[in-house]
Tab-separated table of C-alpha atoms in Angstrom:
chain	number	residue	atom	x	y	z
A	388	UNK	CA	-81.420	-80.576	-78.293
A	389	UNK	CA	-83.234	-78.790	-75.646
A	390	UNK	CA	-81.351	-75.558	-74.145
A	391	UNK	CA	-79.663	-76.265	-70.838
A	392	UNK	CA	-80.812	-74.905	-67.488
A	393	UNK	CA	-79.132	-73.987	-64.255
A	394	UNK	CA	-81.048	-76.533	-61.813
A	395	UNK	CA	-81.060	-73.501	-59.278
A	396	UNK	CA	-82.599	-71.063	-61.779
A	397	UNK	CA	-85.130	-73.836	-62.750
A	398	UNK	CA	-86.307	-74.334	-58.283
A	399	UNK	CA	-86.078	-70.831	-58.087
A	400	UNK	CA	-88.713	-70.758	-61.000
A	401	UNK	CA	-90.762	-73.543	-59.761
A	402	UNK	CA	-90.618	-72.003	-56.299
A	403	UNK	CA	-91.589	-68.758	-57.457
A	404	UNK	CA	-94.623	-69.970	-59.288
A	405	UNK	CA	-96.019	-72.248	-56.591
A	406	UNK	CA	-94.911	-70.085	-53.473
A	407	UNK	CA	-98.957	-68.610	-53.295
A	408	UNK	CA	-100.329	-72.822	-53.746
A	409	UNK	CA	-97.458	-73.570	-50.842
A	410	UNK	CA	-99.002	-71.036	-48.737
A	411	UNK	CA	-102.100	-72.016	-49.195
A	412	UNK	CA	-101.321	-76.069	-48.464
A	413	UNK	CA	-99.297	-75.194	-45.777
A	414	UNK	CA	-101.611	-72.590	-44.093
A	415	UNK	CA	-104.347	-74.948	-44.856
A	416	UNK	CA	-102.683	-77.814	-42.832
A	417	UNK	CA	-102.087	-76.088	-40.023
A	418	UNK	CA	-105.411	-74.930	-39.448
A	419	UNK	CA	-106.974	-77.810	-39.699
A	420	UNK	CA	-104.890	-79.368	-36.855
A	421	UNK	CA	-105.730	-76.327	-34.780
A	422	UNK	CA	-109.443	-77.178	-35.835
A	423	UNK	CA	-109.624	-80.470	-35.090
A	424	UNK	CA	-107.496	-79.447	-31.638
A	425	UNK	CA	-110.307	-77.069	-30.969
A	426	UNK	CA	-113.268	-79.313	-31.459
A	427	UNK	CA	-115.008	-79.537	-28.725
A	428	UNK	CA	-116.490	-82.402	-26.431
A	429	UNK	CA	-118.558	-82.194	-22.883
A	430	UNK	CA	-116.206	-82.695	-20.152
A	431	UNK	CA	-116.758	-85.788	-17.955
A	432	UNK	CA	-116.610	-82.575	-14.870
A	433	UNK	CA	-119.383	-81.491	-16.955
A	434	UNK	CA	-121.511	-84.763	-16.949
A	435	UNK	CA	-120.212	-86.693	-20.149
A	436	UNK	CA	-119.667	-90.360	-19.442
A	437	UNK	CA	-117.061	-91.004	-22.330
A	438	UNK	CA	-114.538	-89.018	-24.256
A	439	UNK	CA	-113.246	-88.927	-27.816
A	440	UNK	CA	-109.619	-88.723	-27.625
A	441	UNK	CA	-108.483	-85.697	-30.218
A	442	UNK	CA	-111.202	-83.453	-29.092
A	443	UNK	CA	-111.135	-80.610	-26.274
A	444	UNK	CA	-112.826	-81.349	-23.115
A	445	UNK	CA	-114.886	-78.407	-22.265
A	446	UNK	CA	-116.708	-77.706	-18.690
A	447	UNK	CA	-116.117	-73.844	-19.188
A	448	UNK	CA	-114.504	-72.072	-22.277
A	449	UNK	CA	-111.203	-71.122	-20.261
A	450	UNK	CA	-109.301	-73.901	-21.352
A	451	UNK	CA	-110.657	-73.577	-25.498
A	452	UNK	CA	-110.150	-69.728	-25.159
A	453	UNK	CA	-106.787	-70.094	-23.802
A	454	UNK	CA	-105.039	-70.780	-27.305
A	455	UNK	CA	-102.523	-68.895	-27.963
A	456	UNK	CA	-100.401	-67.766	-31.219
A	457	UNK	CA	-97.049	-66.546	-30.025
A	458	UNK	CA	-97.955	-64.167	-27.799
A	459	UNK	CA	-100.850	-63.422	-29.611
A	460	UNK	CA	-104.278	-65.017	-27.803
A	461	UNK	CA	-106.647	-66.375	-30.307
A	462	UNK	CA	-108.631	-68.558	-28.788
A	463	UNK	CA	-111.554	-69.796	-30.541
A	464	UNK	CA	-110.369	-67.591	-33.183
A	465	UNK	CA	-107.832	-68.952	-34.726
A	466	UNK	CA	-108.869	-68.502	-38.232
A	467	UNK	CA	-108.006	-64.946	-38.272
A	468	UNK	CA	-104.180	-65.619	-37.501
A	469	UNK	CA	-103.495	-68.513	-39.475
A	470	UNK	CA	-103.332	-67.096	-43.185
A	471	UNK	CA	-100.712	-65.187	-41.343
A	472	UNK	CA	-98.124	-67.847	-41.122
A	473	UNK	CA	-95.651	-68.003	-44.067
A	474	UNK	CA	-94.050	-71.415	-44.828
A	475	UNK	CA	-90.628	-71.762	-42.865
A	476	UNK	CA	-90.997	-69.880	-40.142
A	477	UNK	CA	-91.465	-71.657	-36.452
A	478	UNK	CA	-94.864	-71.051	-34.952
A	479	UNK	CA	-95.519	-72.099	-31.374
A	480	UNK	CA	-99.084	-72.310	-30.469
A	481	UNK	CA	-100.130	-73.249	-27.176
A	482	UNK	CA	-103.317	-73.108	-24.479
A	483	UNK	CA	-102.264	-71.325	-21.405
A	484	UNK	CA	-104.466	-72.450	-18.774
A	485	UNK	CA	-102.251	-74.069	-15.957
A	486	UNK	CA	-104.447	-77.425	-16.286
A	487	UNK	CA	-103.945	-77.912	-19.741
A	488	UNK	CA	-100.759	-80.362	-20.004
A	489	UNK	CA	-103.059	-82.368	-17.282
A	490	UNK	CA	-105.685	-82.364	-19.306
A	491	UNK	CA	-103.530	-83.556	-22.691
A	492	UNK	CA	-101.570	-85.838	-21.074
A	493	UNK	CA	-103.633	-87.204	-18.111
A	494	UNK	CA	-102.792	-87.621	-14.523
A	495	UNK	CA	-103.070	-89.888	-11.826
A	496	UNK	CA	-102.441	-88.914	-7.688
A	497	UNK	CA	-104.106	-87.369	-4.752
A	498	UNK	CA	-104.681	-83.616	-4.231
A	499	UNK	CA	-104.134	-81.514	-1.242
A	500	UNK	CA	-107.580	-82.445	0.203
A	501	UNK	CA	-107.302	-86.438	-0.354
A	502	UNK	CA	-109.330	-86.688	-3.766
A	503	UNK	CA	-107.927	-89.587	-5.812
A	504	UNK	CA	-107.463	-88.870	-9.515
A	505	UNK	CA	-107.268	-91.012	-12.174
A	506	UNK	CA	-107.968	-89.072	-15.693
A	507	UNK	CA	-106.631	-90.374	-18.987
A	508	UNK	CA	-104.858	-88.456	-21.789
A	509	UNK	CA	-107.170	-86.351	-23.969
A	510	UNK	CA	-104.318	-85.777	-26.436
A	511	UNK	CA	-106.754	-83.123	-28.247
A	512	UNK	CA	-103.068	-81.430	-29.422
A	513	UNK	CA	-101.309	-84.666	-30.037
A	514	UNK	CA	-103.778	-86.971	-31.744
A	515	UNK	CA	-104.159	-84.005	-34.369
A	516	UNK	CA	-100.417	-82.913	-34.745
A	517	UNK	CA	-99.890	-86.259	-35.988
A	518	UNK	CA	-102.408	-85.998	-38.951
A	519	UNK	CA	-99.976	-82.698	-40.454
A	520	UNK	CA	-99.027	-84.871	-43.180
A	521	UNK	CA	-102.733	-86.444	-44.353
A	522	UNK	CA	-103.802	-82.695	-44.016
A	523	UNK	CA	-101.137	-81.578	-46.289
A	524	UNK	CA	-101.845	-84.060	-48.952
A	525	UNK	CA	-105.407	-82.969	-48.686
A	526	UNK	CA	-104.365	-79.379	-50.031
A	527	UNK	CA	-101.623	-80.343	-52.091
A	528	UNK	CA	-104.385	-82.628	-53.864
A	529	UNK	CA	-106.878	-79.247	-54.192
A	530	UNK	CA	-104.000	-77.090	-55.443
A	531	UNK	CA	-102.337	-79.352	-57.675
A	532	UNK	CA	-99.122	-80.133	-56.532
């Protein structure tokens, strides 16, 4: 008969041992959603006739460079910052540029000089917060677990 184990030694053991591959997935995951959040695409204000929802529009770099870690700006370099992370703790990141909720979520109305606006959604934070999960089973699949 096999000895008996206390079920919390044995997590704490398997914890233990994959706590660096857990870093690694998670830290992993997370930057590729800030990747594919960063990718960028011409703005139609910068002559593009379409858009690619997921991707950043960019007429100037203000809006890419305003990402932010905390209270840490990263902007396009985010890579730095990311290995950073550990697993658990809550991480806020966010682009500061007063436009950019417009710009992720779209708006319609008229501005203080009578322009009409009618811009759709670019959702370049929420089409690629969604994909977390796929990203994680991407690196769980490299590591092993």
């Amino acid at each position: 008969m096999a000895p008996r184990t206390n079920l919390s030694v044995a997590l704490a053991a398997y914890r233990d041992e994959n706590k660096p591959k857990i870093r690694f997935v998670y830290n992993e995951a997370v930057q590729d959603v800030i990747e594919a959040a960063q990718t960028p695409q011409r703005a139609i204000s910068a002559g593009a006739e379409t858009f690619e929802v997921g991707k950043i529009p960019v007429a100037s770099t203000d809006l890419i460079n305003s990402l932010h870690l905390g209270a840490t700006k990263i902007g396009g370099d985010f890579t730095a910052v990311i290995g950073l992370i550990e697993p658990g703790t809550i991480q806020t990141f966010e682009w500061q540029q007063p436009y950019a909720a417009r710009i992720e979520f779209g708006f319609s109305g008229t501005d203080e000089l009578g322009r009409e606006y009618e811009q759709a959604g670019r959702f370049f934070v929420g089409a690629n917060a969604v994909r977390f999960p796929e990203f994680v089973e991407k690196h769980k699949r490299e590591v092993g677990l």
